[in-house]
Structure formats: structure tokens, C-alpha cells
Amino acid sequence: MMSKPNILYIMCDQFRYDCIASLGNKEVRTPNIDRLVRRGIAFENAYSTCPVCVPARYTLRTGCEPAVTGCYQNEAPEAMDGLPDNMKERCGDYLASVMRKEGYYTFGIGKFHTSPDFKEDLGYDLQMNTEELWDCVQDRKNDAYYSFIRQEHPEYNHIEQLHGERTNMYYVPQVSPLPSGLTVESFVADRVVEQLHMVKDKPYFGFVSFIGPHPPCAPPVPFNRMYNPDSLSNPLRGNKEIDFMDEQIPWMNHVIWAEEMNDFAARNIKSRYYGEITYIDTCIGRILDAVETREDRDDTLICFFSDHGDHLGDHHAWQKESYFEQACHIPFLLSWPGGPGVLHKAAGRRDNQLVCLTDLFGIATYAAGNLQIRDGHPIMEVLAGKENAREILFACYGRPGTPQFKTMIRWGDWKYIYMANGGREQLFHLGEDPDERILYNAGQPHIIEKMQKWNFDFCGRKGLLSAREGAAVKHFPYKERPRLRIRQFDLSGGVHDFG
């Protein structure tokens, strides 16, 4: 075994925790992700603590939660409570920079979703951005995939939205406007394989970030017709009064043109969502094949995960940004066949400890021989039997001190959700009610009281203090925001609306 293993992080966007065949989904086909399941450990209680794109990515690159990153939703980070204005002063070096200092060759390829700088330097030796949206001409020019299409395949330069149409087509089944060998997913896989064949004299730390299966769901031929909607399950619809306690859900449904989706429409979009997943799975397979061709294949730590999930109509909801399991529970696979102790013997193991995206910082630095935890938990030390598993997981979304602020606490099978908008509380028991249809608030006053205390204590750290008011977590009279629609056209091409 080399002194430092290779490390490969593979990330998808909006990939639900329950969409891996070998972990129980009988509808979807994921043969290559299944290879990863057989290769190592599947963490069955993994979470995105701020389940939306931008804050999730700042969390994994810093090892810090939103209280420190200052990124509480899809927004440019902004520190609170007197924390330093500079991100790196608040959090420390980004993960790629830390790994470079540990002697790694580092490459990052795919979606990074930095804000406000489209091409923020994240510390990689090689950084290739492939983003889903471009707000201006310069951002589009800085996109590696767009540059590839423009220069190498100008026959597709007429396409306004290379990844599929958005706006009113956001949750409408589509097919990719490009063939399977020229999509952004294929481009990312090609570049990663090139890197894996090139790196020889150093261990590598690679970060691979696919845009899909984030909508629009537009898999290429033949993946667009791989799943028959009539063979798929309907959404899990609970009591609407419970599902809509979080005002974000009906508001977002309207924003992305999805408030009138019936069961067939949900199954229809799921067929393309699954098509995206199976297509991305083939791209991941090419990357795994490249890893397998190397002599150091067993001494390569691979972690597969997502930034958050997608409701896909469950709980009468679409998109993410809630603390229902479909939005915040994520896939989290870890393997290292040549690694120490339990990792060496971990093939096909299931693990139910609580983990989250902040733990990725510690996993990589542990493997590099210089463990740094920050806001995470020492997962590798837990696996080695040197530390206890995390007992309580805290999460938050929305800027503290605003009606959009909400929190989640996982403790054993209990899940508590607090919403500042209306001061609403939900208590679920995932052991007895994994579908989160039953509120246990009234029957468990002692659990509610315990959660309220933990929630108040949790909001006592810098970066969250504005969420407090007196001796309680701040709440606002319940209010619904004005309804609006997204207009995600080709902004870089000057297209801003219909007409």
C-alpha cells in the first residue's frame, strides 16, 4: 500500500437516496453504482444538512456548516454575527488546497456552483467548470463544456440550453438535444478518464461533479425510452395539511410550474429521471473501469454522494429545500479495498450511523494522514472503533432571523423539524412511520421539549444567533409569499422571457 491512497469523490446533483438498485429500488437500473455498493460501505442515514445546491457545495469543500460558510440557501455567502467576511478566514483552506499541501495532484471537473464568482479558484491543480446555467456571456465562455461544443462540435452551437429546456419545461419529460457521447455527463467522464490515465508520480484527489439527474430530465437516446411510466410507482402523497406546513413547498411548486402535476405526470417525469440516473451510471462505469486499469486500484478511496434529493411529487412536493427524507436524505457510499481495518473487509456492508456532507472533509484528510474535522464527525475513526458514532445531527436552511429559516434534528429514529414561518413544528418517528405521514407532536410532549431545547442550543453558535429571540427560537406569524415563476431562459444569450 502506498503511503497515501488515491481519493476519488463522485457527486451527482439532486440524486435521491432511494434510487440505487442494490439498496432496494426495484424500478431503477444502476449496475455501476451497484459495483460501488459491493466494493464498500453504504451509509443508510446520510444527510445534506442544507439541502440545496450552493450551500451543500460550500459545506463539502469547507467541512463547515452554513453557520460558518454564511451560505444558508441558493445565495452568495455572507457572514453573520461578526464572523470574518472572507470565506477562507471563516472556514480555512478549501479541501482541494488542503489535499495539495498533503502532496496530492488534485483535479476537479464538473458542476461547482460557486457564488458570486462563476469560476472561483477552489484550489485544484486542474479545475474544469461545467455549469447548468450561465448568467452572462463571460460565464458561458468560461464553461469548459460549452467551449468544447463550440470549438469541436459547432453543428450544435444553435442550441440555447445544452442540458435541456428549463422554465415551464422544468418538470416536463425531455430528450437530450445531443447524442449520448456528447452530453455534459459524457464530457465530464471523458475528462476524468484522461486524468486517471495521466497521473503517475503522485497520489490523486479527484472531485467529479455531474449536473444530472437535476431537472430538466433530458436523458439522451436510448435512455429517454428505457422506463415505461406505467410500470413505475405513484408519488407517496401524505396528508396535505402536514405536507404543506412548510410554506416553501407550495411556493416552490408554483415557482417551477409543477403545482398541477397528477400521478401520471409524476410517473412520466420519473421515467426520464430514472433514465438520467441510468445514463449517468454508465458514465460512472467508465470512470470505475479507468480506476480498475491502474495498479493502485485497491488503494483508491472512492466516495459517491449527492448534494440533496428531489421530492418527485412525494408529499405533494417538487424540487428540494425541505426536510422530508426525499429532499435531505442522500446516497453516501464509501469504499477502499486496500484500506485499513474494517474498510478492507467492508464489501457490501450497510451502516446506519448518522453522516452528512461535512464529514467528507474528514474522510479525505484522514486518508491523507492528517485528519481535519471542522464541523464534521470523524467517520473513519468511528469505523476503526476509535470514536463513537454521531448521536444527534443538526441541520438548518434559510438565513437566520428570516421567516425562511428552518431546522432539522435527527436523534435515533426521531426527526424534529422547526419552521420559523408560523413557528411550526413537526415530529416524525422514522422507525414506525418511514413515510413521514404521522405527526407525533401531541403524543410525545417530552420528546418535543427535548428537541426544543436542543434546537435553541443549536442556534446559539455564531452564524445562527439571529434565529434566537429571548429564550426561544424566533418565529414569525405564518405568511405565504407572493407566487412567482422562474424565467430560466438563455440569459447569456440575452433571452430573459417568453416572446
Short mmCIF file of C-alpha atoms in Angstrom, two decimals:
data_model
loop_
_atom_site.label_atom_id
_atom_site.label_comp_id
_atom_site.label_asym_id
_atom_site.label_seq_id
_atom_site.Cartn_x
_atom_site.Cartn_y
_atom_site.Cartn_z
CA MET A 1 0.00 0.00 0.00
CA MET A 2 1.36 3.45 -0.93
CA SER A 3 1.80 5.93 1.90
CA LYS A 4 -1.18 7.96 0.69
CA PRO A 5 -4.12 6.44 -1.19
CA ASN A 6 -5.80 7.95 -4.20
CA ILE A 7 -9.12 9.61 -3.39
CA LEU A 8 -11.99 10.00 -5.83
CA TYR A 9 -15.18 11.84 -4.90
CA ILE A 10 -18.09 11.30 -7.32
CA MET A 11 -21.06 13.60 -6.85
CA CYS A 12 -24.45 13.84 -8.52
CA ASP A 13 -26.94 16.68 -8.30
CA GLN A 14 -30.45 16.02 -6.97
CA PHE A 15 -29.95 12.23 -6.76
CA ARG A 16 -32.40 10.71 -4.26
CA TYR A 17 -31.15 8.34 -1.58
CA ASP A 18 -33.59 5.63 -2.69
CA CYS A 19 -32.57 5.40 -6.35
CA ILE A 20 -29.91 2.69 -6.18
CA ALA A 21 -30.99 -0.76 -7.32
CA SER A 22 -28.83 -2.83 -4.98
CA LEU A 23 -30.05 -0.81 -1.99
CA GLY A 24 -33.68 -1.69 -2.57
CA ASN A 25 -35.09 0.19 -5.57
CA LYS A 26 -36.57 -2.46 -7.86
CA GLU A 27 -37.56 0.02 -10.58
CA VAL A 28 -34.22 1.62 -11.49
CA ARG A 29 -31.08 0.13 -13.08
CA THR A 30 -27.73 1.23 -11.61
CA PRO A 31 -25.23 -1.59 -12.32
CA ASN A 32 -22.12 0.56 -11.85
CA ILE A 33 -23.22 2.31 -8.69
CA ASP A 34 -24.09 -1.20 -7.52
CA ARG A 35 -20.41 -2.05 -8.11
CA LEU A 36 -19.55 0.64 -5.57
CA VAL A 37 -22.07 -0.80 -3.11
CA ARG A 38 -20.40 -4.21 -3.42
CA ARG A 39 -16.97 -2.58 -3.11
CA GLY A 40 -17.54 -0.95 0.26
CA ILE A 41 -19.97 0.57 2.75
CA ALA A 42 -23.40 2.09 2.15
CA PHE A 43 -24.34 4.63 4.81
CA GLU A 44 -28.10 4.41 5.16
CA ASN A 45 -28.59 7.55 7.29
CA ALA A 46 -26.71 10.19 5.30
CA TYR A 47 -27.95 13.77 5.04
CA SER A 48 -27.47 17.04 3.28
CA THR A 49 -27.82 19.43 6.19
CA CYS A 50 -28.75 22.34 3.91
CA PRO A 51 -30.49 20.55 1.04
CA VAL A 52 -29.95 22.83 -1.93
CA CYS A 53 -27.14 23.23 -4.45
CA VAL A 54 -24.92 26.16 -3.43
CA PRO A 55 -24.73 25.72 0.37
CA ALA A 56 -24.29 21.96 0.03
CA ARG A 57 -21.24 22.51 -2.16
CA TYR A 58 -19.70 25.08 0.18
CA THR A 59 -20.25 22.62 3.00
CA LEU A 60 -18.38 19.79 1.32
CA ARG A 61 -15.46 21.96 0.15
CA THR A 62 -15.03 23.60 3.57
CA GLY A 63 -16.15 20.92 6.02
CA CYS A 64 -18.27 23.64 7.64
CA GLU A 65 -21.99 24.11 8.12
CA PRO A 66 -23.94 27.18 6.88
CA ALA A 67 -23.43 28.97 10.20
CA VAL A 68 -19.76 29.29 9.24
CA THR A 69 -19.87 29.37 5.44
CA GLY A 70 -22.57 32.06 5.54
CA CYS A 71 -24.43 30.26 2.75
CA TYR A 72 -27.88 29.26 4.00
CA GLN A 73 -29.73 28.81 0.70
CA ASN A 74 -29.02 29.38 -3.00
CA GLU A 75 -27.28 32.68 -2.49
CA ALA A 76 -23.87 34.29 -2.36
CA PRO A 77 -22.26 33.53 1.02
CA GLU A 78 -22.48 36.35 3.56
CA ALA A 79 -21.13 36.01 7.09
CA MET A 80 -23.24 36.82 10.15
CA ASP A 81 -22.63 37.58 13.83
CA GLY A 82 -19.23 39.21 13.38
CA LEU A 83 -17.58 36.28 11.62
CA PRO A 84 -14.86 37.34 9.13
CA ASP A 85 -16.05 38.49 5.72
CA ASN A 86 -13.53 36.29 3.93
CA MET A 87 -14.70 32.70 3.46
CA LYS A 88 -11.26 31.17 3.98
CA GLU A 89 -10.76 33.18 7.17
CA ARG A 90 -14.03 31.75 8.47
CA CYS A 91 -13.54 28.18 7.31
CA GLY A 92 -9.87 27.61 6.50
CA ASP A 93 -8.47 26.39 3.20
CA TYR A 94 -10.76 24.59 0.80
CA LEU A 95 -10.42 20.82 0.65
CA ALA A 96 -8.55 20.79 -2.67
CA SER A 97 -5.95 23.21 -1.30
CA VAL A 98 -5.52 21.07 1.81
CA MET A 99 -5.01 17.97 -0.31
CA ARG A 100 -2.43 19.72 -2.49
CA LYS A 101 -0.47 20.57 0.63
CA GLU A 102 -0.61 16.89 1.55
CA GLY A 103 1.20 16.02 -1.68
CA TYR A 104 -1.76 15.20 -3.90
CA TYR A 105 -2.31 16.05 -7.53
CA THR A 106 -5.82 17.50 -7.48
CA PHE A 107 -8.40 17.83 -10.21
CA GLY A 108 -12.00 19.00 -10.11
CA ILE A 109 -14.29 18.51 -13.09
CA GLY A 110 -17.98 19.34 -13.32
CA LYS A 111 -20.53 21.49 -11.56
CA PHE A 112 -19.16 23.61 -8.68
CA HIS A 113 -21.95 26.20 -8.34
CA THR A 114 -19.76 28.85 -6.72
CA SER A 115 -21.29 32.25 -5.97
CA PRO A 116 -20.95 35.06 -6.85
CA ASP A 117 -17.78 34.21 -8.85
CA PHE A 118 -18.66 31.69 -11.58
CA LYS A 119 -15.07 30.45 -11.73
CA GLU A 120 -13.86 30.87 -8.16
CA ASP A 121 -10.42 29.30 -7.63
CA LEU A 122 -11.11 26.29 -5.43
CA GLY A 123 -7.50 25.14 -5.11
CA TYR A 124 -7.31 22.40 -7.75
CA ASP A 125 -4.30 21.84 -9.99
CA LEU A 126 -6.85 21.37 -12.75
CA GLN A 127 -10.33 22.89 -12.48
CA MET A 128 -12.86 22.49 -15.30
CA ASN A 129 -16.26 24.06 -14.71
CA THR A 130 -19.34 22.63 -16.42
CA GLU A 131 -22.30 24.55 -15.03
CA GLU A 132 -26.04 24.22 -15.65
CA LEU A 133 -26.74 27.93 -16.18
CA TRP A 134 -24.84 30.93 -17.47
CA ASP A 135 -25.93 34.37 -16.34
CA CYS A 136 -23.76 36.29 -18.80
CA VAL A 137 -21.60 35.84 -21.92
CA GLN A 138 -18.39 35.63 -19.90
CA ASP A 139 -19.72 32.81 -17.72
CA ARG A 140 -20.66 30.85 -20.83
CA LYS A 141 -17.17 31.37 -22.28
CA ASN A 142 -15.62 30.15 -19.01
CA ASP A 143 -17.61 26.91 -19.17
CA ALA A 144 -15.37 24.04 -20.27
CA TYR A 145 -18.20 22.00 -21.77
CA TYR A 146 -19.66 24.90 -23.74
CA SER A 147 -16.18 25.70 -25.09
CA PHE A 148 -15.79 22.06 -26.13
CA ILE A 149 -19.10 22.06 -28.03
CA ARG A 150 -18.44 25.45 -29.63
CA GLN A 151 -14.94 24.50 -30.82
CA GLU A 152 -15.22 20.76 -31.52
CA HIS A 153 -18.87 20.37 -32.49
CA PRO A 154 -20.14 23.66 -33.91
CA GLU A 155 -23.07 21.83 -35.51
CA TYR A 156 -24.71 22.11 -32.07
CA ASN A 157 -23.96 25.79 -31.48
CA HIS A 158 -27.57 26.71 -32.26
CA ILE A 159 -28.82 25.02 -29.07
CA GLU A 160 -29.74 27.59 -26.43
CA GLN A 161 -29.85 25.21 -23.45
CA LEU A 162 -27.45 22.30 -23.88
CA HIS A 163 -28.78 20.39 -20.85
CA GLY A 164 -32.47 20.63 -21.73
CA GLU A 165 -35.15 23.32 -21.56
CA ARG A 166 -35.96 24.85 -18.19
CA THR A 167 -38.60 27.43 -17.18
CA ASN A 168 -42.08 25.94 -17.88
CA MET A 169 -40.39 22.74 -19.14
CA TYR A 170 -38.59 22.15 -15.84
CA TYR A 171 -40.57 19.01 -14.93
CA VAL A 172 -41.64 18.03 -18.43
CA PRO A 173 -40.08 14.81 -19.83
CA GLN A 174 -37.45 15.63 -22.45
CA VAL A 175 -34.72 14.04 -24.52
CA SER A 176 -31.19 15.43 -24.70
CA PRO A 177 -30.58 17.65 -27.73
CA LEU A 178 -27.19 15.92 -28.08
CA PRO A 179 -26.20 12.27 -28.63
CA SER A 180 -25.07 10.23 -25.64
CA GLY A 181 -21.38 10.67 -26.47
CA LEU A 182 -21.56 14.46 -26.44
CA THR A 183 -23.60 15.35 -23.36
CA VAL A 184 -22.09 17.17 -20.41
CA GLU A 185 -22.09 13.91 -18.41
CA SER A 186 -20.09 12.15 -21.11
CA PHE A 187 -17.74 15.14 -21.39
CA VAL A 188 -17.07 15.03 -17.64
CA ALA A 189 -16.45 11.27 -17.69
CA ASP A 190 -14.05 11.64 -20.66
CA ARG A 191 -12.01 14.30 -18.89
CA VAL A 192 -11.87 12.28 -15.65
CA VAL A 193 -10.69 9.16 -17.50
CA GLU A 194 -7.96 11.26 -19.14
CA GLN A 195 -6.79 12.42 -15.73
CA LEU A 196 -6.78 8.88 -14.32
CA HIS A 197 -4.61 7.69 -17.21
CA MET A 198 -2.28 10.67 -16.86
CA VAL A 199 -1.49 10.80 -13.12
CA LYS A 200 1.54 8.64 -12.36
CA ASP A 201 4.00 10.17 -9.93
CA LYS A 202 1.64 11.36 -7.18
CA PRO A 203 -1.50 10.14 -5.45
CA TYR A 204 -4.52 11.96 -6.82
CA PHE A 205 -7.51 13.65 -5.24
CA GLY A 206 -10.26 13.92 -7.83
CA PHE A 207 -13.65 15.59 -7.50
CA VAL A 208 -16.21 14.64 -10.15
CA SER A 209 -19.50 16.53 -10.17
CA PHE A 210 -22.30 15.57 -12.55
CA ILE A 211 -25.10 18.06 -13.29
CA GLY A 212 -27.74 15.32 -13.51
CA PRO A 213 -30.18 13.97 -12.62
CA HIS A 214 -31.14 17.53 -11.68
CA PRO A 215 -34.03 18.68 -13.90
CA PRO A 216 -34.69 19.21 -16.68
CA CYS A 217 -34.79 15.42 -17.05
CA ALA A 218 -33.48 15.04 -20.59
CA PRO A 219 -31.53 11.79 -20.99
CA PRO A 220 -30.08 11.01 -24.43
CA VAL A 221 -31.32 8.27 -26.71
CA PRO A 222 -31.89 5.41 -25.83
CA PHE A 223 -32.10 6.25 -22.11
CA ASN A 224 -35.10 8.51 -22.77
CA ARG A 225 -37.22 5.43 -23.52
CA MET A 226 -35.71 2.96 -21.07
CA TYR A 227 -38.51 3.20 -18.47
CA ASN A 228 -42.23 2.82 -19.09
CA PRO A 229 -44.15 5.29 -16.88
CA ASP A 230 -46.96 2.75 -16.45
CA SER A 231 -44.52 0.39 -14.71
CA LEU A 232 -43.42 2.95 -12.12
CA SER A 233 -44.89 3.76 -8.72
CA ASN A 234 -47.03 6.79 -7.98
CA PRO A 235 -45.82 9.51 -5.63
CA LEU A 236 -46.16 8.99 -1.89
CA ARG A 237 -48.84 11.51 -1.01
CA GLY A 238 -49.42 12.21 2.65
CA ASN A 239 -51.92 14.50 4.35
CA LYS A 240 -51.69 17.80 2.51
CA GLU A 241 -52.10 19.73 5.75
CA ILE A 242 -48.91 18.08 7.04
CA ASP A 243 -47.06 18.21 3.73
CA PHE A 244 -47.77 21.94 3.28
CA MET A 245 -46.84 23.00 6.80
CA ASP A 246 -43.59 24.14 5.19
CA GLU A 247 -44.62 27.13 3.08
CA GLN A 248 -41.57 26.53 0.87
CA ILE A 249 -43.25 23.50 -0.72
CA PRO A 250 -46.39 25.05 -2.30
CA TRP A 251 -44.41 28.20 -3.07
CA MET A 252 -41.70 26.23 -4.91
CA ASN A 253 -44.25 24.04 -6.70
CA HIS A 254 -45.60 27.19 -8.31
CA VAL A 255 -42.14 28.64 -8.99
CA ILE A 256 -41.14 25.67 -11.14
CA TRP A 257 -44.54 25.25 -12.86
CA ALA A 258 -45.39 21.99 -11.06
CA GLU A 259 -48.37 22.72 -8.81
CA GLU A 260 -50.83 20.84 -11.03
CA MET A 261 -48.89 17.60 -11.56
CA ASN A 262 -51.08 14.49 -11.34
CA ASP A 263 -49.91 10.92 -10.76
CA PHE A 264 -49.36 10.16 -14.43
CA ALA A 265 -47.32 13.32 -14.93
CA ALA A 266 -45.23 12.34 -11.88
CA ARG A 267 -44.61 8.83 -13.22
CA ASN A 268 -43.81 10.25 -16.63
CA ILE A 269 -41.12 12.61 -15.32
CA LYS A 270 -39.81 9.83 -13.07
CA SER A 271 -39.26 7.72 -16.19
CA ARG A 272 -36.86 10.38 -17.52
CA TYR A 273 -35.34 10.99 -14.08
CA TYR A 274 -34.52 7.28 -13.91
CA GLY A 275 -33.25 7.46 -17.49
CA GLU A 276 -30.85 10.21 -16.41
CA ILE A 277 -29.70 8.11 -13.48
CA THR A 278 -29.03 5.02 -15.60
CA TYR A 279 -27.22 7.14 -18.19
CA ILE A 280 -25.03 8.77 -15.53
CA ASP A 281 -24.44 5.29 -14.13
CA THR A 282 -22.86 4.29 -17.46
CA CYS A 283 -20.59 7.34 -17.26
CA ILE A 284 -19.61 6.38 -13.73
CA GLY A 285 -18.89 2.88 -15.04
CA ARG A 286 -16.32 4.28 -17.47
CA ILE A 287 -14.63 6.09 -14.60
CA LEU A 288 -14.60 2.94 -12.45
CA ASP A 289 -13.16 0.98 -15.36
CA ALA A 290 -10.33 3.52 -15.61
CA VAL A 291 -9.66 3.15 -11.88
CA GLU A 292 -9.56 -0.63 -12.30
CA THR A 293 -6.90 -0.43 -15.02
CA ARG A 294 -4.43 1.13 -12.58
CA GLU A 295 -2.12 -0.94 -10.39
CA ASP A 296 -3.18 1.11 -7.38
CA ARG A 297 -6.89 0.38 -7.87
CA ASP A 298 -7.32 -1.22 -4.43
CA ASP A 299 -5.57 1.68 -2.78
CA THR A 300 -8.14 4.13 -4.10
CA LEU A 301 -10.77 5.52 -1.75
CA ILE A 302 -13.98 6.25 -3.64
CA CYS A 303 -16.97 8.08 -2.22
CA PHE A 304 -20.25 8.54 -4.09
CA PHE A 305 -22.83 11.04 -2.82
CA SER A 306 -25.32 13.73 -3.76
CA ASP A 307 -25.88 17.34 -2.72
CA HIS A 308 -29.58 16.64 -1.93
CA GLY A 309 -32.56 14.74 -3.31
CA ASP A 310 -35.76 15.55 -5.18
CA HIS A 311 -39.34 15.19 -3.91
CA LEU A 312 -40.56 13.97 -7.33
CA GLY A 313 -44.15 14.52 -6.23
CA ASP A 314 -43.84 12.81 -2.85
CA HIS A 315 -45.54 14.83 -0.11
CA HIS A 316 -47.23 16.86 -2.87
CA ALA A 317 -43.81 18.44 -3.44
CA TRP A 318 -41.25 19.04 -6.16
CA GLN A 319 -37.62 20.14 -6.04
CA LYS A 320 -35.72 20.08 -2.72
CA GLU A 321 -35.22 22.56 0.18
CA SER A 322 -37.36 20.71 2.71
CA TYR A 323 -36.51 18.28 5.49
CA PHE A 324 -38.66 15.46 4.24
CA GLU A 325 -36.43 12.45 3.57
CA GLN A 326 -36.82 12.75 -0.20
CA ALA A 327 -35.08 16.13 -0.17
CA CYS A 328 -32.42 15.88 2.54
CA HIS A 329 -31.58 12.16 2.78
CA ILE A 330 -28.77 11.35 0.31
CA PRO A 331 -26.85 8.36 -1.05
CA PHE A 332 -23.42 8.02 0.58
CA LEU A 333 -21.15 5.15 -0.49
CA LEU A 334 -17.56 4.70 0.68
CA SER A 335 -15.05 2.11 -0.44
CA TRP A 336 -11.32 1.50 -0.02
CA PRO A 337 -10.47 -2.18 -0.61
CA GLY A 338 -6.82 -1.68 0.30
CA GLY A 339 -7.60 0.48 3.29
CA PRO A 340 -7.10 -0.24 6.96
CA GLY A 341 -9.23 -2.37 9.25
CA VAL A 342 -12.93 -2.58 8.59
CA LEU A 343 -12.63 -0.81 5.23
CA HIS A 344 -10.53 -3.69 3.93
CA LYS A 345 -13.34 -6.12 4.73
CA ALA A 346 -16.30 -3.86 4.08
CA ALA A 347 -17.62 -5.24 0.79
CA GLY A 348 -21.40 -4.86 0.72
CA ARG A 349 -21.68 -3.60 4.29
CA ARG A 350 -24.60 -1.42 5.42
CA ASP A 351 -24.00 1.16 8.14
CA ASN A 352 -26.77 3.07 9.94
CA GLN A 353 -24.72 5.77 11.71
CA LEU A 354 -25.67 9.40 11.04
CA VAL A 355 -23.36 11.02 8.48
CA CYS A 356 -23.54 14.19 6.41
CA LEU A 357 -21.68 16.20 3.78
CA THR A 358 -19.44 17.94 6.31
CA ASP A 359 -17.90 14.54 7.05
CA LEU A 360 -16.34 14.35 3.58
CA PHE A 361 -13.63 16.78 4.64
CA GLY A 362 -12.56 14.48 7.46
CA ILE A 363 -12.75 11.34 5.31
CA ALA A 364 -10.30 12.76 2.75
CA THR A 365 -7.89 14.26 5.27
CA TYR A 366 -7.92 11.07 7.36
CA ALA A 367 -6.94 9.05 4.30
CA ALA A 368 -4.21 11.60 3.56
CA GLY A 369 -2.79 11.08 7.04
CA ASN A 370 -3.69 14.46 8.53
CA LEU A 371 -7.24 14.30 9.93
CA GLN A 372 -9.15 17.60 9.99
CA ILE A 373 -12.74 17.55 11.20
CA ARG A 374 -14.05 21.14 11.32
CA ASP A 375 -17.87 20.83 11.68
CA GLY A 376 -17.99 17.18 10.71
CA HIS A 377 -17.62 13.94 12.63
CA PRO A 378 -14.63 11.55 12.45
CA ILE A 379 -16.41 8.87 10.44
CA MET A 380 -13.22 6.96 9.66
CA GLU A 381 -12.34 6.85 13.36
CA VAL A 382 -15.83 5.53 14.07
CA LEU A 383 -15.31 2.77 11.51
CA ALA A 384 -11.97 1.97 13.14
CA GLY A 385 -13.66 1.67 16.54
CA LYS A 386 -11.78 4.64 17.98
CA GLU A 387 -14.72 7.06 18.24
CA ASN A 388 -18.42 6.80 18.96
CA ALA A 389 -20.92 7.41 16.19
CA ARG A 390 -22.69 10.76 15.99
CA GLU A 391 -25.71 10.75 18.33
CA ILE A 392 -27.51 13.86 17.08
CA LEU A 393 -27.50 15.52 13.68
CA PHE A 394 -28.45 19.20 13.36
CA ALA A 395 -29.37 20.91 10.10
CA CYS A 396 -30.60 24.31 9.00
CA TYR A 397 -31.81 26.09 5.89
CA GLY A 398 -32.59 29.75 5.25
CA ARG A 399 -30.96 32.88 6.63
CA PRO A 400 -31.35 33.10 10.42
CA GLY A 401 -33.76 35.78 11.57
CA THR A 402 -35.99 35.44 8.49
CA PRO A 403 -39.26 33.53 8.00
CA GLN A 404 -37.47 31.09 5.66
CA PHE A 405 -35.22 29.80 8.45
CA LYS A 406 -35.87 26.21 9.49
CA THR A 407 -34.02 23.45 11.29
CA MET A 408 -33.97 19.68 11.47
CA ILE A 409 -32.75 17.38 14.24
CA ARG A 410 -32.22 13.63 13.84
CA TRP A 411 -31.86 11.63 17.07
CA GLY A 412 -32.30 7.89 16.90
CA ASP A 413 -35.48 7.29 14.91
CA TRP A 414 -36.86 10.70 15.83
CA LYS A 415 -36.85 13.60 13.41
CA TYR A 416 -37.84 17.10 14.50
CA ILE A 417 -38.41 19.96 12.06
CA TYR A 418 -38.86 23.60 13.10
CA MET A 419 -40.09 26.31 10.71
CA ALA A 420 -39.75 29.97 11.72
CA ASN A 421 -42.62 30.84 9.38
CA GLY A 422 -45.50 30.29 11.79
CA GLY A 423 -43.30 28.68 14.46
CA ARG A 424 -44.47 25.32 13.16
CA GLU A 425 -43.07 22.04 14.45
CA GLN A 426 -43.15 18.51 13.08
CA LEU A 427 -42.11 15.38 14.96
CA PHE A 428 -41.78 12.15 13.00
CA HIS A 429 -40.66 8.67 14.02
CA LEU A 430 -38.85 7.13 11.06
CA GLY A 431 -38.87 3.66 12.58
CA GLU A 432 -42.64 3.45 12.93
CA ASP A 433 -43.51 5.84 10.10
CA PRO A 434 -40.71 5.94 7.48
CA ASP A 435 -43.02 7.75 5.04
CA GLU A 436 -43.42 10.73 7.42
CA ARG A 437 -47.20 10.83 7.29
CA ILE A 438 -47.92 10.90 11.03
CA LEU A 439 -47.20 13.77 13.41
CA TYR A 440 -46.17 12.60 16.87
CA ASN A 441 -46.19 16.09 18.41
CA ALA A 442 -49.22 15.69 20.66
CA GLY A 443 -48.36 12.22 21.91
CA GLN A 444 -44.71 12.90 22.72
CA PRO A 445 -44.51 16.15 24.72
CA HIS A 446 -41.28 15.10 26.46
CA ILE A 447 -39.59 14.48 23.08
CA ILE A 448 -40.84 17.82 21.76
CA GLU A 449 -39.49 19.56 24.85
CA LYS A 450 -36.11 17.89 24.46
CA MET A 451 -35.96 18.85 20.78
CA GLN A 452 -36.92 22.44 21.51
CA LYS A 453 -34.06 22.74 23.99
CA TRP A 454 -31.57 21.21 21.57
CA ASN A 455 -32.86 23.48 18.82
CA PHE A 456 -32.38 26.58 20.97
CA ASP A 457 -28.87 25.44 21.95
CA PHE A 458 -28.04 24.69 18.33
CA CYS A 459 -28.97 28.26 17.38
CA GLY A 460 -26.56 29.58 19.99
CA ARG A 461 -23.47 29.38 17.80
CA LYS A 462 -22.13 32.31 15.82
CA GLY A 463 -23.80 32.47 12.46
CA LEU A 464 -27.17 31.39 13.88
CA LEU A 465 -27.70 33.85 16.73
CA SER A 466 -30.27 35.87 14.77
CA ALA A 467 -32.51 32.81 14.86
CA ARG A 468 -32.99 33.32 18.60
CA GLU A 469 -35.41 35.67 20.30
CA GLY A 470 -35.27 35.71 24.08
CA ALA A 471 -35.36 32.17 25.44
CA ALA A 472 -36.78 30.58 22.29
CA VAL A 473 -36.08 30.17 18.60
CA LYS A 474 -37.60 33.10 16.77
CA HIS A 475 -40.86 32.67 14.89
CA PHE A 476 -42.99 34.86 12.64
CA PRO A 477 -46.75 34.96 12.02
CA TYR A 478 -47.37 32.47 9.24
CA LYS A 479 -47.36 34.18 5.86
CA GLU A 480 -47.38 32.93 2.30
CA ARG A 481 -45.03 34.66 -0.10
CA PRO A 482 -46.35 36.11 -3.37
CA ARG A 483 -46.30 33.41 -6.05
CA LEU A 484 -43.90 33.82 -8.96
CA ARG A 485 -42.47 31.77 -11.81
CA ILE A 486 -38.86 31.14 -12.75
CA ARG A 487 -37.69 32.53 -16.07
CA GLN A 488 -34.62 30.39 -16.73
CA PHE A 489 -34.03 31.03 -20.40
CA ASP A 490 -30.65 31.60 -22.08
CA LEU A 491 -29.66 34.64 -20.07
CA SER A 492 -26.14 34.61 -21.54
CA GLY A 493 -27.74 34.95 -24.98
CA GLY A 494 -29.97 37.81 -23.88
CA VAL A 495 -33.14 35.69 -23.68
CA HIS A 496 -34.97 36.62 -20.47
CA ASP A 497 -38.65 35.83 -21.05
CA PHE A 498 -41.29 34.45 -23.35
CA GLY A 499 -41.97 36.22 -26.61
#
